[in-house]
Amino acid sequence: MDSTPAVQVAHTSDLTPAELTRIRDLLDAAFEGDFDDDDWDHSLGGVHALIRDEYGRPVAHGCVVQRRVRHADRSYRAGYVEAVAVRADRRREGLGHRVMEALERVIDTAYDFGALSASDAGAALYTARGWQVWPGRLGALGPAGPVALPEEEGSTYVRPTAGRPLPAPGHPLHFDWRDGDLL
């Protein structure tokens, strides 16, 4: 019998309020107080990948949401990865890789490319899975027009989807505006 916990993939709308509360609790603990209401809001409305322990408690989570990204003269649908976390006592078991594998399947079939903003602690996971630091400039399309985000350069990663090349770095990626952290 395989004791590897299954990865559940579900849209936010398919998760109960109790499940969402348990996911938020996992994220609050995993990010040690550096996960706020805006971060939570960014993780809703998309597809979640969730691994539970034998008691049904979440031990690993990540989600992908749609972001509109302007590059040169084109608007792209980017699958933006949010809220990737593994419970502290379950780290180094490959659970983060399994969550990312599920999210990458969603990105590959539904989006033009994948994107995410990585912490220093999370960067190794994404690099090991073939994600690349975006080598160009970054910005957001704010209410008053484009806003440069030089502080996000070097920590924003992209991943091509099957058969689709990444946009060329000669022009900045401008992400849609949102409350809280823009990337």
PDB file of C-alpha atoms in Angstrom:
ATOM      1  CA  MET A   1       0.000   0.000   0.000  1.00  0.00           C
ATOM      2  CA  ASP A   2       1.320   3.446  -0.970  1.00  0.00           C
ATOM      3  CA  SER A   3       1.608   5.713   2.080  1.00  0.00           C
ATOM      4  CA  THR A   4       2.344   8.818   0.009  1.00  0.00           C
ATOM      5  CA  PRO A   5      -0.404  11.347   0.724  1.00  0.00           C
ATOM      6  CA  ALA A   6      -2.501  12.339  -2.270  1.00  0.00           C
ATOM      7  CA  VAL A   7      -2.456  15.826  -3.762  1.00  0.00           C
ATOM      8  CA  GLN A   8      -5.959  17.293  -3.888  1.00  0.00           C
ATOM      9  CA  VAL A   9      -6.502  19.849  -6.631  1.00  0.00           C
ATOM     10  CA  ALA A  10      -9.561  22.055  -6.182  1.00  0.00           C
ATOM     11  CA  HIS A  11     -10.837  25.486  -7.069  1.00  0.00           C
ATOM     12  CA  THR A  12     -11.392  27.868  -4.156  1.00  0.00           C
ATOM     13  CA  SER A  13     -15.149  27.508  -4.686  1.00  0.00           C
ATOM     14  CA  ASP A  14     -14.885  23.736  -4.047  1.00  0.00           C
ATOM     15  CA  LEU A  15     -13.256  24.153  -0.626  1.00  0.00           C
ATOM     16  CA  THR A  16     -15.442  24.506   2.456  1.00  0.00           C
ATOM     17  CA  PRO A  17     -15.085  27.449   4.840  1.00  0.00           C
ATOM     18  CA  ALA A  18     -13.552  25.054   7.391  1.00  0.00           C
ATOM     19  CA  GLU A  19     -10.972  23.826   4.835  1.00  0.00           C
ATOM     20  CA  LEU A  20     -10.099  27.399   3.909  1.00  0.00           C
ATOM     21  CA  THR A  21      -9.639  28.252   7.593  1.00  0.00           C
ATOM     22  CA  ARG A  22      -7.265  25.297   8.040  1.00  0.00           C
ATOM     23  CA  ILE A  23      -5.295  26.356   4.939  1.00  0.00           C
ATOM     24  CA  ARG A  24      -5.026  29.923   6.263  1.00  0.00           C
ATOM     25  CA  ASP A  25      -3.812  28.548   9.617  1.00  0.00           C
ATOM     26  CA  LEU A  26      -1.124  26.526   7.808  1.00  0.00           C
ATOM     27  CA  LEU A  27      -0.008  29.616   5.873  1.00  0.00           C
ATOM     28  CA  ASP A  28       0.062  31.822   8.984  1.00  0.00           C
ATOM     29  CA  ALA A  29       2.251  29.273  10.790  1.00  0.00           C
ATOM     30  CA  ALA A  30       4.522  28.495   7.821  1.00  0.00           C
ATOM     31  CA  PHE A  31       5.193  32.165   7.068  1.00  0.00           C
ATOM     32  CA  GLU A  32       5.747  32.907  10.780  1.00  0.00           C
ATOM     33  CA  GLY A  33       3.520  35.980  10.886  1.00  0.00           C
ATOM     34  CA  ASP A  34       4.565  37.342   7.479  1.00  0.00           C
ATOM     35  CA  PHE A  35       1.316  36.364   5.747  1.00  0.00           C
ATOM     36  CA  ASP A  36      -1.393  39.030   5.922  1.00  0.00           C
ATOM     37  CA  ASP A  37      -4.981  39.452   4.741  1.00  0.00           C
ATOM     38  CA  ASP A  38      -3.867  40.807   1.352  1.00  0.00           C
ATOM     39  CA  ASP A  39      -1.635  37.751   0.851  1.00  0.00           C
ATOM     40  CA  TRP A  40      -4.617  35.535   1.701  1.00  0.00           C
ATOM     41  CA  ASP A  41      -6.836  37.439  -0.718  1.00  0.00           C
ATOM     42  CA  HIS A  42      -4.225  36.922  -3.466  1.00  0.00           C
ATOM     43  CA  SER A  43      -4.493  33.163  -2.977  1.00  0.00           C
ATOM     44  CA  LEU A  44      -8.257  32.969  -3.485  1.00  0.00           C
ATOM     45  CA  GLY A  45     -10.210  32.487  -6.700  1.00  0.00           C
ATOM     46  CA  GLY A  46      -7.844  30.042  -8.320  1.00  0.00           C
ATOM     47  CA  VAL A  47      -6.814  26.416  -8.195  1.00  0.00           C
ATOM     48  CA  HIS A  48      -5.295  25.006  -4.993  1.00  0.00           C
ATOM     49  CA  ALA A  49      -3.001  22.011  -4.593  1.00  0.00           C
ATOM     50  CA  LEU A  50      -3.289  20.593  -1.105  1.00  0.00           C
ATOM     51  CA  ILE A  51      -1.696  17.680   0.742  1.00  0.00           C
ATOM     52  CA  ARG A  52      -3.198  16.538   4.030  1.00  0.00           C
ATOM     53  CA  ASP A  53      -1.876  14.367   6.843  1.00  0.00           C
ATOM     54  CA  GLU A  54      -3.588  11.209   8.070  1.00  0.00           C
ATOM     55  CA  TYR A  55      -5.910  13.358  10.225  1.00  0.00           C
ATOM     56  CA  GLY A  56      -7.037  15.527   7.312  1.00  0.00           C
ATOM     57  CA  ARG A  57      -4.966  18.551   8.344  1.00  0.00           C
ATOM     58  CA  PRO A  58      -3.174  20.455   5.582  1.00  0.00           C
ATOM     59  CA  VAL A  59       0.584  19.899   5.558  1.00  0.00           C
ATOM     60  CA  ALA A  60       1.403  21.446   2.158  1.00  0.00           C
ATOM     61  CA  HIS A  61      -0.387  23.983  -0.024  1.00  0.00           C
ATOM     62  CA  GLY A  62       0.022  26.170  -3.056  1.00  0.00           C
ATOM     63  CA  CYS A  63      -2.321  27.788  -5.537  1.00  0.00           C
ATOM     64  CA  VAL A  64      -2.313  29.338  -8.967  1.00  0.00           C
ATOM     65  CA  VAL A  65      -4.431  32.358  -9.873  1.00  0.00           C
ATOM     66  CA  GLN A  66      -4.792  34.236 -13.121  1.00  0.00           C
ATOM     67  CA  ARG A  67      -2.918  37.508 -13.505  1.00  0.00           C
ATOM     68  CA  ARG A  68      -3.049  39.701 -16.594  1.00  0.00           C
ATOM     69  CA  VAL A  69       0.451  40.685 -17.692  1.00  0.00           C
ATOM     70  CA  ARG A  70       1.208  43.311 -20.309  1.00  0.00           C
ATOM     71  CA  HIS A  71       4.385  42.855 -22.332  1.00  0.00           C
ATOM     72  CA  ALA A  72       5.213  45.112 -25.287  1.00  0.00           C
ATOM     73  CA  ASP A  73       1.962  45.264 -27.279  1.00  0.00           C
ATOM     74  CA  ARG A  74       0.336  42.118 -25.904  1.00  0.00           C
ATOM     75  CA  SER A  75      -1.625  41.070 -22.840  1.00  0.00           C
ATOM     76  CA  TYR A  76      -0.932  37.579 -21.475  1.00  0.00           C
ATOM     77  CA  ARG A  77      -2.779  35.241 -19.094  1.00  0.00           C
ATOM     78  CA  ALA A  78      -0.167  34.278 -16.533  1.00  0.00           C
ATOM     79  CA  GLY A  79      -0.689  31.503 -14.023  1.00  0.00           C
ATOM     80  CA  TYR A  80       0.624  33.206 -10.897  1.00  0.00           C
ATOM     81  CA  VAL A  81       1.696  30.909  -8.054  1.00  0.00           C
ATOM     82  CA  GLU A  82       0.748  32.018  -4.548  1.00  0.00           C
ATOM     83  CA  ALA A  83       0.858  30.779  -0.962  1.00  0.00           C
ATOM     84  CA  VAL A  84       3.223  27.817  -1.340  1.00  0.00           C
ATOM     85  CA  ALA A  85       3.972  26.425   2.110  1.00  0.00           C
ATOM     86  CA  VAL A  86       4.810  23.193   3.888  1.00  0.00           C
ATOM     87  CA  ARG A  87       4.211  22.658   7.599  1.00  0.00           C
ATOM     88  CA  ALA A  88       7.529  22.956   9.469  1.00  0.00           C
ATOM     89  CA  ASP A  89       7.566  19.361  10.741  1.00  0.00           C
ATOM     90  CA  ARG A  90       6.956  17.987   7.217  1.00  0.00           C
ATOM     91  CA  ARG A  91       9.605  19.900   5.261  1.00  0.00           C
ATOM     92  CA  ARG A  92      12.266  18.058   3.226  1.00  0.00           C
ATOM     93  CA  GLU A  93       9.877  15.243   2.288  1.00  0.00           C
ATOM     94  CA  GLY A  94       9.282  16.410  -1.296  1.00  0.00           C
ATOM     95  CA  LEU A  95       5.817  17.798  -0.541  1.00  0.00           C
ATOM     96  CA  GLY A  96       6.636  21.227  -1.986  1.00  0.00           C
ATOM     97  CA  HIS A  97       7.730  19.552  -5.232  1.00  0.00           C
ATOM     98  CA  ARG A  98       4.485  17.578  -5.372  1.00  0.00           C
ATOM     99  CA  VAL A  99       2.414  20.729  -4.847  1.00  0.00           C
ATOM    100  CA  MET A 100       4.370  22.550  -7.549  1.00  0.00           C
ATOM    101  CA  GLU A 101       4.017  19.613  -9.953  1.00  0.00           C
ATOM    102  CA  ALA A 102       0.226  19.826  -9.613  1.00  0.00           C
ATOM    103  CA  LEU A 103       0.220  23.603 -10.069  1.00  0.00           C
ATOM    104  CA  GLU A 104       2.513  23.378 -13.102  1.00  0.00           C
ATOM    105  CA  ARG A 105       0.054  20.982 -14.775  1.00  0.00           C
ATOM    106  CA  VAL A 106      -2.629  23.656 -14.370  1.00  0.00           C
ATOM    107  CA  ILE A 107      -0.294  26.365 -15.685  1.00  0.00           C
ATOM    108  CA  ASP A 108       0.751  24.238 -18.678  1.00  0.00           C
ATOM    109  CA  THR A 109      -2.827  23.673 -19.802  1.00  0.00           C
ATOM    110  CA  ALA A 110      -4.505  26.982 -18.952  1.00  0.00           C
ATOM    111  CA  TYR A 111      -1.997  29.846 -19.158  1.00  0.00           C
ATOM    112  CA  ASP A 112       0.496  31.498 -21.495  1.00  0.00           C
ATOM    113  CA  PHE A 113       3.275  31.164 -18.891  1.00  0.00           C
ATOM    114  CA  GLY A 114       3.815  30.809 -15.164  1.00  0.00           C
ATOM    115  CA  ALA A 115       5.090  33.485 -12.793  1.00  0.00           C
ATOM    116  CA  LEU A 116       5.759  33.835  -9.079  1.00  0.00           C
ATOM    117  CA  SER A 117       7.639  35.920  -6.558  1.00  0.00           C
ATOM    118  CA  ALA A 118      10.031  33.827  -4.478  1.00  0.00           C
ATOM    119  CA  SER A 119      11.375  34.337  -1.008  1.00  0.00           C
ATOM    120  CA  ASP A 120      15.033  33.529  -0.436  1.00  0.00           C
ATOM    121  CA  ALA A 121      13.932  30.327   1.330  1.00  0.00           C
ATOM    122  CA  GLY A 122      11.670  29.248  -1.546  1.00  0.00           C
ATOM    123  CA  ALA A 123      13.924  30.118  -4.483  1.00  0.00           C
ATOM    124  CA  ALA A 124      15.765  26.765  -4.459  1.00  0.00           C
ATOM    125  CA  LEU A 125      12.500  24.836  -4.927  1.00  0.00           C
ATOM    126  CA  TYR A 126      11.527  26.859  -7.992  1.00  0.00           C
ATOM    127  CA  THR A 127      15.004  26.826  -9.536  1.00  0.00           C
ATOM    128  CA  ALA A 128      15.193  23.042  -9.098  1.00  0.00           C
ATOM    129  CA  ARG A 129      11.909  22.753 -11.018  1.00  0.00           C
ATOM    130  CA  GLY A 130      13.185  24.805 -13.976  1.00  0.00           C
ATOM    131  CA  TRP A 131      11.726  28.206 -13.093  1.00  0.00           C
ATOM    132  CA  GLN A 132      13.960  31.087 -14.206  1.00  0.00           C
ATOM    133  CA  VAL A 133      14.509  34.542 -12.747  1.00  0.00           C
ATOM    134  CA  TRP A 134      12.886  37.066 -15.088  1.00  0.00           C
ATOM    135  CA  PRO A 135      15.936  38.874 -16.541  1.00  0.00           C
ATOM    136  CA  GLY A 136      14.092  42.040 -17.551  1.00  0.00           C
ATOM    137  CA  ARG A 137      12.341  44.906 -15.853  1.00  0.00           C
ATOM    138  CA  LEU A 138       9.115  44.550 -13.874  1.00  0.00           C
ATOM    139  CA  GLY A 139       6.170  46.796 -13.193  1.00  0.00           C
ATOM    140  CA  ALA A 140       2.498  46.997 -12.432  1.00  0.00           C
ATOM    141  CA  LEU A 141      -0.289  48.751 -14.276  1.00  0.00           C
ATOM    142  CA  GLY A 142      -1.432  51.141 -11.557  1.00  0.00           C
ATOM    143  CA  PRO A 143      -4.507  53.377 -11.447  1.00  0.00           C
ATOM    144  CA  ALA A 144      -2.408  56.282 -12.751  1.00  0.00           C
ATOM    145  CA  GLY A 145      -0.419  54.209 -15.259  1.00  0.00           C
ATOM    146  CA  PRO A 146       2.645  51.954 -15.182  1.00  0.00           C
ATOM    147  CA  VAL A 147       4.620  51.742 -11.932  1.00  0.00           C
ATOM    148  CA  ALA A 148       8.184  50.410 -11.998  1.00  0.00           C
ATOM    149  CA  LEU A 149       8.987  47.652  -9.476  1.00  0.00           C
ATOM    150  CA  PRO A 150      12.802  47.457  -9.418  1.00  0.00           C
ATOM    151  CA  GLU A 151      12.722  45.931  -5.906  1.00  0.00           C
ATOM    152  CA  GLU A 152      11.009  42.832  -7.344  1.00  0.00           C
ATOM    153  CA  GLU A 153      13.711  42.225  -9.943  1.00  0.00           C
ATOM    154  CA  GLY A 154      15.793  39.179  -9.105  1.00  0.00           C
ATOM    155  CA  SER A 155      13.030  37.490  -7.091  1.00  0.00           C
ATOM    156  CA  THR A 156      10.338  37.125  -9.765  1.00  0.00           C
ATOM    157  CA  TYR A 157      10.458  33.810 -11.594  1.00  0.00           C
ATOM    158  CA  VAL A 158       8.818  32.718 -14.842  1.00  0.00           C
ATOM    159  CA  ARG A 159       8.227  29.366 -16.482  1.00  0.00           C
ATOM    160  CA  PRO A 160       7.274  28.726 -20.097  1.00  0.00           C
ATOM    161  CA  THR A 161       4.363  26.446 -20.818  1.00  0.00           C
ATOM    162  CA  ALA A 162       4.577  23.577 -23.247  1.00  0.00           C
ATOM    163  CA  GLY A 163       5.091  24.865 -26.766  1.00  0.00           C
ATOM    164  CA  ARG A 164       4.930  28.567 -25.833  1.00  0.00           C
ATOM    165  CA  PRO A 165       8.058  30.665 -25.437  1.00  0.00           C
ATOM    166  CA  LEU A 166       8.431  33.234 -22.701  1.00  0.00           C
ATOM    167  CA  PRO A 167       8.087  36.900 -23.641  1.00  0.00           C
ATOM    168  CA  ALA A 168      11.439  38.445 -24.576  1.00  0.00           C
ATOM    169  CA  PRO A 169      13.075  40.439 -21.744  1.00  0.00           C
ATOM    170  CA  GLY A 170      13.565  43.522 -23.943  1.00  0.00           C
ATOM    171  CA  HIS A 171      10.298  44.938 -22.567  1.00  0.00           C
ATOM    172  CA  PRO A 172       9.121  44.936 -18.948  1.00  0.00           C
ATOM    173  CA  LEU A 173       6.423  42.640 -17.648  1.00  0.00           C
ATOM    174  CA  HIS A 174       3.613  44.809 -16.275  1.00  0.00           C
ATOM    175  CA  PHE A 175       1.335  42.885 -13.909  1.00  0.00           C
ATOM    176  CA  ASP A 176      -2.238  43.853 -13.121  1.00  0.00           C
ATOM    177  CA  TRP A 177      -2.745  46.058 -10.050  1.00  0.00           C
ATOM    178  CA  ARG A 178      -3.847  44.622  -6.714  1.00  0.00           C
ATOM    179  CA  ASP A 179      -3.887  45.587  -3.047  1.00  0.00           C
ATOM    180  CA  GLY A 180      -0.926  44.584  -0.880  1.00  0.00           C
ATOM    181  CA  ASP A 181       2.230  43.257  -2.477  1.00  0.00           C
ATOM    182  CA  LEU A 182       2.005  43.852  -6.222  1.00  0.00           C
ATOM    183  CA  LEU A 183       4.063  40.736  -7.015  1.00  0.00           C
TER     184      LEU A 183
END
